[in-house]
PDB file of C-alpha atoms in Angstrom:
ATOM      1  CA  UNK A   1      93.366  73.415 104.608  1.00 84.00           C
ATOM      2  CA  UNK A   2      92.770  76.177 102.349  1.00 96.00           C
ATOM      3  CA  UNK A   3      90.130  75.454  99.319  1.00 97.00           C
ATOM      4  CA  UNK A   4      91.433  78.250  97.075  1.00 98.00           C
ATOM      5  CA  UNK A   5      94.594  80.538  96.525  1.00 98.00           C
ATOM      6  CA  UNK A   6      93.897  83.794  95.190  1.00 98.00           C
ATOM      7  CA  UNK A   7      96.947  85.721  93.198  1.00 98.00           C
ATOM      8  CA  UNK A   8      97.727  89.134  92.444  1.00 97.00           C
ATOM      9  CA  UNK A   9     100.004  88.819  88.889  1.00 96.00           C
ATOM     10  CA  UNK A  10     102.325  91.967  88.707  1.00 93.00           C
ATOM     11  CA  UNK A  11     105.232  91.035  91.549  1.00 93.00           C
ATOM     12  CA  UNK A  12     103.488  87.998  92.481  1.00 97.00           C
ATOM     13  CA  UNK A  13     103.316  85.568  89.136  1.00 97.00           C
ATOM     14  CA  UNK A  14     105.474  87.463  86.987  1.00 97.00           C
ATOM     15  CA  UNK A  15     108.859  90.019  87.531  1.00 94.00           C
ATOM     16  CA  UNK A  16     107.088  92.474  85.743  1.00 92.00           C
ATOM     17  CA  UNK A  17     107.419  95.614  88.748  1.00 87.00           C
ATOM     18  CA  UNK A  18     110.824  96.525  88.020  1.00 90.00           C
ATOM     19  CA  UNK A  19     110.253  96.860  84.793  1.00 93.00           C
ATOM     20  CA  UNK A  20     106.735  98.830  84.477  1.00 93.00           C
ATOM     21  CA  UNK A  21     108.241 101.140  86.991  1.00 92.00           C
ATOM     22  CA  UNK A  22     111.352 102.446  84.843  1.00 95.00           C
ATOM     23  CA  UNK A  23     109.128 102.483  82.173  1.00 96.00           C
ATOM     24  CA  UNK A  24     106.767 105.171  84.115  1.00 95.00           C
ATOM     25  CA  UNK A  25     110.055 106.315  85.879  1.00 96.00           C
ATOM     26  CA  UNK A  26     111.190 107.276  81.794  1.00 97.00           C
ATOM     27  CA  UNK A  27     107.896 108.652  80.848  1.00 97.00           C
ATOM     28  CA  UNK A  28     107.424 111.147  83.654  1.00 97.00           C
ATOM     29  CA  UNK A  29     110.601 112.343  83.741  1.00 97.00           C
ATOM     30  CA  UNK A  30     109.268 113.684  79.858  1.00 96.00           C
ATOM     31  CA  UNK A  31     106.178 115.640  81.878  1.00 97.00           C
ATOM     32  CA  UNK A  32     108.792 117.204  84.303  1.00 95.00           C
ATOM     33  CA  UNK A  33     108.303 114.857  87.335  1.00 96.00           C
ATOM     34  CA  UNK A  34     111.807 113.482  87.848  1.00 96.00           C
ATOM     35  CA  UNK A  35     111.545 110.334  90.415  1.00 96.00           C
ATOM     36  CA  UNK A  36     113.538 107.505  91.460  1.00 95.00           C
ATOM     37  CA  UNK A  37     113.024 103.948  91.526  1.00 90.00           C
ATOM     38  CA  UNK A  38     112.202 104.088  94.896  1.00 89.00           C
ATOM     39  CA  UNK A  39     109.745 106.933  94.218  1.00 92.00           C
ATOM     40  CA  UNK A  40     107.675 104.766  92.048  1.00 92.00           C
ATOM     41  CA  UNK A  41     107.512 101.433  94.150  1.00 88.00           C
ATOM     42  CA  UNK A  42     106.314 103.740  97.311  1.00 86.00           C
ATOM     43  CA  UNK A  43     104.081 105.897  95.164  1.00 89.00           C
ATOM     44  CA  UNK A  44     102.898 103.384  92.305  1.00 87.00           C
ATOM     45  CA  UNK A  45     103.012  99.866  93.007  1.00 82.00           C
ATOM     46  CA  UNK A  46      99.398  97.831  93.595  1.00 79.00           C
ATOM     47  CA  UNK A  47      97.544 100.387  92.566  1.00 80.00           C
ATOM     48  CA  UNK A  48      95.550 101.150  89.092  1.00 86.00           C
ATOM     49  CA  UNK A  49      96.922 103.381  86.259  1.00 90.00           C
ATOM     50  CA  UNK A  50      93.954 106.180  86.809  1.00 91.00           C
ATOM     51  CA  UNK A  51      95.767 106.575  90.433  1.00 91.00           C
ATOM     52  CA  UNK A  52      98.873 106.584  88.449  1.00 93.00           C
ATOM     53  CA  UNK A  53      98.450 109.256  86.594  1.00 96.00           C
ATOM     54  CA  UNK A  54      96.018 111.291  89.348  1.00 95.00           C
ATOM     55  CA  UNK A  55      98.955 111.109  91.704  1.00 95.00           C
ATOM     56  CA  UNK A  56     101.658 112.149  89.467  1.00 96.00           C
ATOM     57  CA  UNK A  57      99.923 115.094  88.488  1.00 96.00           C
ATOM     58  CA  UNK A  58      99.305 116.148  91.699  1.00 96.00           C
ATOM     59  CA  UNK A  59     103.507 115.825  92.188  1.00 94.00           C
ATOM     60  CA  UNK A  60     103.536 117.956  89.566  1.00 94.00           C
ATOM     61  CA  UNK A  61     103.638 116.027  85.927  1.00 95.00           C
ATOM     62  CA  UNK A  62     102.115 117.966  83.081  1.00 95.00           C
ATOM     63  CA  UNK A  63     100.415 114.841  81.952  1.00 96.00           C
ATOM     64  CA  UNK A  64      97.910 115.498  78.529  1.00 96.00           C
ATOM     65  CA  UNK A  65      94.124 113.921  78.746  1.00 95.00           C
ATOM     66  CA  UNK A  66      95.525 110.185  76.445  1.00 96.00           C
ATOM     67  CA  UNK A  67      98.126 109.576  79.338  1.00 97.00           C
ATOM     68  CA  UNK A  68      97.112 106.311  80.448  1.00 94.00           C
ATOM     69  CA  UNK A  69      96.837 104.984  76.873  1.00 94.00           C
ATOM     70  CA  UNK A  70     100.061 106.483  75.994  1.00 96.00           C
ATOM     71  CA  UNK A  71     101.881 104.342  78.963  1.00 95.00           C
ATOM     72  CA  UNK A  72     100.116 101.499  78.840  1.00 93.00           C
ATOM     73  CA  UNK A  73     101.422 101.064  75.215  1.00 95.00           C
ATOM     74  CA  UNK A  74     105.049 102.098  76.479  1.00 96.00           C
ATOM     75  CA  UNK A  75     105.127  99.329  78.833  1.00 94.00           C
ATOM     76  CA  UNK A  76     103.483  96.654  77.017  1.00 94.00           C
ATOM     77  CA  UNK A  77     105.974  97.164  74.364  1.00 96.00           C
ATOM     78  CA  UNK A  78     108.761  96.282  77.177  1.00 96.00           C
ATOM     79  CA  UNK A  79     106.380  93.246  78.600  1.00 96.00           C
ATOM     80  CA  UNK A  80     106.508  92.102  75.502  1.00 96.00           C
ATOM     81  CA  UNK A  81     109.556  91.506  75.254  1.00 96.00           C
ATOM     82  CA  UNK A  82     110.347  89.612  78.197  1.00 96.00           C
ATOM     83  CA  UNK A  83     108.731  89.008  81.083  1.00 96.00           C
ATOM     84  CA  UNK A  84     109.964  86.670  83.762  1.00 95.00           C
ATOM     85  CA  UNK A  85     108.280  84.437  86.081  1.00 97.00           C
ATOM     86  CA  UNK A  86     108.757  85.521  89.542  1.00 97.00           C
ATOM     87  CA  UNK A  87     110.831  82.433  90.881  1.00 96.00           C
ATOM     88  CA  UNK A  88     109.316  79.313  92.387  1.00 97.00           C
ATOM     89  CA  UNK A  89     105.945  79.990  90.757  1.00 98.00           C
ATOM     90  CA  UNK A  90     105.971  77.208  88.247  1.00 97.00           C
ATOM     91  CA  UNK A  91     106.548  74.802  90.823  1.00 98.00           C
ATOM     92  CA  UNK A  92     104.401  76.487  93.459  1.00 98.00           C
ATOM     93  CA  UNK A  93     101.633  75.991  91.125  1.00 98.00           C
ATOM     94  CA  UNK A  94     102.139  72.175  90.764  1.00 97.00           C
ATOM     95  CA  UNK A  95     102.073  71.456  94.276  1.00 98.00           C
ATOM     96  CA  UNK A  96      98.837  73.011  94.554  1.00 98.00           C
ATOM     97  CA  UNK A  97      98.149  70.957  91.437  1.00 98.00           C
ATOM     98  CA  UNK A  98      99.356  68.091  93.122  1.00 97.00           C
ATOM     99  CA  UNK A  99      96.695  68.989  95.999  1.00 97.00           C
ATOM    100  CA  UNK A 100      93.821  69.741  94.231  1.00 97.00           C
ATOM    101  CA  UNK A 101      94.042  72.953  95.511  1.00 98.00           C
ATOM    102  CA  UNK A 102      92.438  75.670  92.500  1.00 98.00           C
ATOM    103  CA  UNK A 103      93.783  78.793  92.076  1.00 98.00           C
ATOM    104  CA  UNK A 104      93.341  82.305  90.507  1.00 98.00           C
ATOM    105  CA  UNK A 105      94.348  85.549  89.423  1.00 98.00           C
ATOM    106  CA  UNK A 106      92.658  88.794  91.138  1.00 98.00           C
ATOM    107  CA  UNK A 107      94.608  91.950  89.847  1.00 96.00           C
ATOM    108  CA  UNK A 108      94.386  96.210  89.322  1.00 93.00           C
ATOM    109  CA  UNK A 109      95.610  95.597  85.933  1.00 91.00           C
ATOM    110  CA  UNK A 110      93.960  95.273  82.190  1.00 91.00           C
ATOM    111  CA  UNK A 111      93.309  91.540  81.478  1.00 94.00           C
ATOM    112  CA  UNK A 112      95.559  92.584  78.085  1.00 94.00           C
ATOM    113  CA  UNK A 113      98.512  93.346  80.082  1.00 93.00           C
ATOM    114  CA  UNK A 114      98.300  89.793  81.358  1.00 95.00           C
ATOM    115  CA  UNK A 115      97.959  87.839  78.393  1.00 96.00           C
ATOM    116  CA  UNK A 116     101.080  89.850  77.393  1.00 96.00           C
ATOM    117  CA  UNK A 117     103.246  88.458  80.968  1.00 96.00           C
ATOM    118  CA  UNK A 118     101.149  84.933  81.790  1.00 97.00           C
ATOM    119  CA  UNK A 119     101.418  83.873  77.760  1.00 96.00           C
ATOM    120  CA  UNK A 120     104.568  84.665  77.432  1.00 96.00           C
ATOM    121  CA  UNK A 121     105.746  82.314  79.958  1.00 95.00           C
ATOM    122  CA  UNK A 122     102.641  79.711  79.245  1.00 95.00           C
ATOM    123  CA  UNK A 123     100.558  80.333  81.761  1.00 96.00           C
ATOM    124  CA  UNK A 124      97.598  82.004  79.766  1.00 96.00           C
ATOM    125  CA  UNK A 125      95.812  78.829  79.524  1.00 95.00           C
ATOM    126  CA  UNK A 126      95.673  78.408  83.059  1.00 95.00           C
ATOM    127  CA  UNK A 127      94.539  81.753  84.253  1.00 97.00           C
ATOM    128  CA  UNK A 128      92.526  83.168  81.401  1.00 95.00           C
ATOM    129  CA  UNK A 129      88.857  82.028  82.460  1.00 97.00           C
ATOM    130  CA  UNK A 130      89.576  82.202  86.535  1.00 98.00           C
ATOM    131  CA  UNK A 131      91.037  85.965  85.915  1.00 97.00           C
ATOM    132  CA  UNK A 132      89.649  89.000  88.279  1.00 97.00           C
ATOM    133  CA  UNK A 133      90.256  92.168  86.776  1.00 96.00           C
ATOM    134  CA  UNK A 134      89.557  95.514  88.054  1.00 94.00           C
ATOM    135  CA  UNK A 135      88.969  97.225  84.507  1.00 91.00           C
ATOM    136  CA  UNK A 136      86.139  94.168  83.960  1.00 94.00           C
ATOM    137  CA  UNK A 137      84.845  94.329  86.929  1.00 95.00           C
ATOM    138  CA  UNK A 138      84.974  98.197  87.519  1.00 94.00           C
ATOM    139  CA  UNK A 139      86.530  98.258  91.365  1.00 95.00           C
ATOM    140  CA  UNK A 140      90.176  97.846  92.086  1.00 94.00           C
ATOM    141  CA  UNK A 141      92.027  97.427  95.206  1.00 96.00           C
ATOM    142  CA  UNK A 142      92.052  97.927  97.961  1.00 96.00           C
ATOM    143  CA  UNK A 143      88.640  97.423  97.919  1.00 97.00           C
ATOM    144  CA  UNK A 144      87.864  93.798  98.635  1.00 98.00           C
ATOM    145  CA  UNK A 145      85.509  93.171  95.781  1.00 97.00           C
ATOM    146  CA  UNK A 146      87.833  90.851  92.848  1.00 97.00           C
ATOM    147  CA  UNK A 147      88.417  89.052  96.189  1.00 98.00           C
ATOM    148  CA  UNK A 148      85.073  88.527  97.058  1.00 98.00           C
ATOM    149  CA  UNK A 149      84.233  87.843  93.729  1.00 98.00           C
ATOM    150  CA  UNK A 150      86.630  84.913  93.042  1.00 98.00           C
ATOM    151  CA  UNK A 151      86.077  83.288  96.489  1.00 98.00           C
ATOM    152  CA  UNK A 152      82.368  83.465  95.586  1.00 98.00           C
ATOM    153  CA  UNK A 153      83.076  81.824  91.684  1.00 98.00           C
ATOM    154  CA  UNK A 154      84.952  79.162  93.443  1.00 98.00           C
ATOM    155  CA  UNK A 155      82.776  78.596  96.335  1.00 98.00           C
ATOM    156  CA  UNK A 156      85.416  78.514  98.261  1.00 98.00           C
ATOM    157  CA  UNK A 157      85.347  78.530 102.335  1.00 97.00           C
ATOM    158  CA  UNK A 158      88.824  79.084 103.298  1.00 98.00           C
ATOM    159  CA  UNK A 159      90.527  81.546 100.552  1.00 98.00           C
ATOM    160  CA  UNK A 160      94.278  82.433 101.226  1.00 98.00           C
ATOM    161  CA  UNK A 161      95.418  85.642  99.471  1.00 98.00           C
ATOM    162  CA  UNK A 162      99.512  85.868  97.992  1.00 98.00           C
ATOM    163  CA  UNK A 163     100.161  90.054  97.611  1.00 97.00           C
ATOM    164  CA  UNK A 164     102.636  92.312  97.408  1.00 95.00           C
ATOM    165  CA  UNK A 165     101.015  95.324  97.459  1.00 93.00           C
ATOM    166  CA  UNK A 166      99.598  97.424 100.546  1.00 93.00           C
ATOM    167  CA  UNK A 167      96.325  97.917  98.875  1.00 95.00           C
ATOM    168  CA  UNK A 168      96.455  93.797  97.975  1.00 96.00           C
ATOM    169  CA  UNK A 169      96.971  92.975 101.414  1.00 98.00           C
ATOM    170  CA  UNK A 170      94.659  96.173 102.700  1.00 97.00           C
ATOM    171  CA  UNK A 171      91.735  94.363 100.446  1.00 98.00           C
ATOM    172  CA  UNK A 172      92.412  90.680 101.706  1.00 98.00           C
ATOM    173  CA  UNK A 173      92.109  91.731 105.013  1.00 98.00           C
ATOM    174  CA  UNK A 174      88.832  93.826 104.047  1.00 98.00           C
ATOM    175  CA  UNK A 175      87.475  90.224 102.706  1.00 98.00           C
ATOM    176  CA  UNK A 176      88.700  88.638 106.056  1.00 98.00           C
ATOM    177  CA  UNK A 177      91.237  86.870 104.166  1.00 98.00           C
ATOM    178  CA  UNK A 178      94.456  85.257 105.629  1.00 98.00           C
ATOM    179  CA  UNK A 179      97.182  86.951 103.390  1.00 98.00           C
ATOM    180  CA  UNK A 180     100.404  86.312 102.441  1.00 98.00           C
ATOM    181  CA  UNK A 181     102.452  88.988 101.293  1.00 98.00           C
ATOM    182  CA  UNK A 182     105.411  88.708  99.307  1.00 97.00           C
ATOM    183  CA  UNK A 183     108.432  90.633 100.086  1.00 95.00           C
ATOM    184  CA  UNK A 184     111.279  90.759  97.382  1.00 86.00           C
ATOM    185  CA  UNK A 185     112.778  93.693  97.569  1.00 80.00           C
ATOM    186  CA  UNK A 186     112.292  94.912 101.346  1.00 86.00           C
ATOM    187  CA  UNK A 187     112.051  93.538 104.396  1.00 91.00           C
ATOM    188  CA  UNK A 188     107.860  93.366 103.917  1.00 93.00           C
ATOM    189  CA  UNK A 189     107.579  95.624 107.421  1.00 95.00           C
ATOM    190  CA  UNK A 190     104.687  97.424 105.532  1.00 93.00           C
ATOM    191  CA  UNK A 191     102.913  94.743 104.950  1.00 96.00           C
ATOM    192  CA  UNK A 192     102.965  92.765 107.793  1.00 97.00           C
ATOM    193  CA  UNK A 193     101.801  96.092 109.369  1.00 97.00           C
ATOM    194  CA  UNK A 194      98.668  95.867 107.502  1.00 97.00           C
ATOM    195  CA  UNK A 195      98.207  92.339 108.246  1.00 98.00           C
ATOM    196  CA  UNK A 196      99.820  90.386 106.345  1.00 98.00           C
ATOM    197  CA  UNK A 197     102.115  87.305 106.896  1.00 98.00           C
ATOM    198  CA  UNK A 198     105.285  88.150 105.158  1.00 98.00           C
ATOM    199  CA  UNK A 199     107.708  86.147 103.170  1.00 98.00           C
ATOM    200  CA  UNK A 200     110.657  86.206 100.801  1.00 97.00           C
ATOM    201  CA  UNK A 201     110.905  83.309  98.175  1.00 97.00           C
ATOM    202  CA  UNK A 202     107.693  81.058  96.895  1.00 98.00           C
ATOM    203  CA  UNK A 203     109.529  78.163  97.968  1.00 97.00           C
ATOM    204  CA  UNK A 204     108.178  79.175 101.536  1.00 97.00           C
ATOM    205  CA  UNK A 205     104.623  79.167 100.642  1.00 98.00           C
ATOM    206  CA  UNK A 206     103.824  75.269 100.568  1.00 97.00           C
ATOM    207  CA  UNK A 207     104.897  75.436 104.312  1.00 97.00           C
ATOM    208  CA  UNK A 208     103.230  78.690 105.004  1.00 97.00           C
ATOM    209  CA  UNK A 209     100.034  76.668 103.422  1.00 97.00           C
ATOM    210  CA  UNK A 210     100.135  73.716 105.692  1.00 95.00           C
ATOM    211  CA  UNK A 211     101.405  71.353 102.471  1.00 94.00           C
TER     212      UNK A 211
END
């Protein structure tokens, strides 16, 4: 039985890909890098906003020195105003209520962003003091440390990973973490590549968890 489950929040907790991405989709297109939604899942997704704006710059964006700022307050405006739950998450997180099972957030992204997507949808409260940021703790994915670092707060022996990112899943497996990678929009052959054991709705993750 696992002791702890350890989540990333963008694509995992709440719907919020889709949306950043047309956001930074809209935004580059300004700078003269024209890509499609496709373009920024492959390119983007899982990792921080400093690789963000490194790698579109070296696609070709003319991107000034207050970039990240300047998008970060772009899509925050859109988070704000509305922000799904991914679905099944509510009542993936009372069964492991039910269990006693404790569970956390370990993400690339600014604490603010996720008071903006968790409180939104209520779920502030629960994640706000057992919250792993990279911009606190000044290493991102897919480095294993946030991982590390929550299994350690916990004390936790048998830590179980839910990603949806390659460099999520590439930093579980670093922390020789079991991983479960979420897969809504392909068929999750990258990440089960890299390790991961991939599935398609939350619904599937009490099973996957032995519950």
């Amino acid at each position: 039985m696992h002791d702890l489950v350890i989540f990333d929040c963008d694509g995992v907790l709440v719907d919020s890909e889709l949306l950043s991405n047309q956001v930074m989709i809209d935004n580059l297109a300004r700078y003269g890098l024209k890509l499609t939604l496709e373009d920024s899942f492959g390119f983007f997704v899982g990792g921080t906003m400093t690789g963000v704006r490194d790698k579109a710059r070296s696609l070709g964006a003319d991107l000034p020195e207050d970039w990240t700022e300047e998008i970060y307050e772009e899509i925050y405006e859109v988070l704000k105003a509305g922000t799904p739950l991914v679905s099944g998450v509510r009542e993936l997180l009372a069964k492991l209520d039910a269990n006693g099972i404790p569970f956390c957030v370990a993400s690339n992204g600014r604490p603010e962003k996720m008071q903006i997507t968790l409180g939104q949808n209520g779920l502030w409260e629960r994640f706000k003091d057992v919250m792993f940021s990279a911009h606190v703790l000044g290493v991102a994915k897919p480095d294993p440390t946030l991982f590390l670092t929550a299994s350690q707060f916990f004390g936790a022996q048998s830590p179980v990973v839910v990603e949806d990112s390659a460099s999520g899943v590439t930093a579980a497996i670093r922390a020789n973490m079991r991983c479960l990678g979420y897969a809504a929009h392909d068929d999750g052959a990258g990440l089960s590549a890299l390790g991961a054991e991939v599935f398609s709705d939350m619904s599937h993750v009490p099973g996957l968890l032995g519950l």
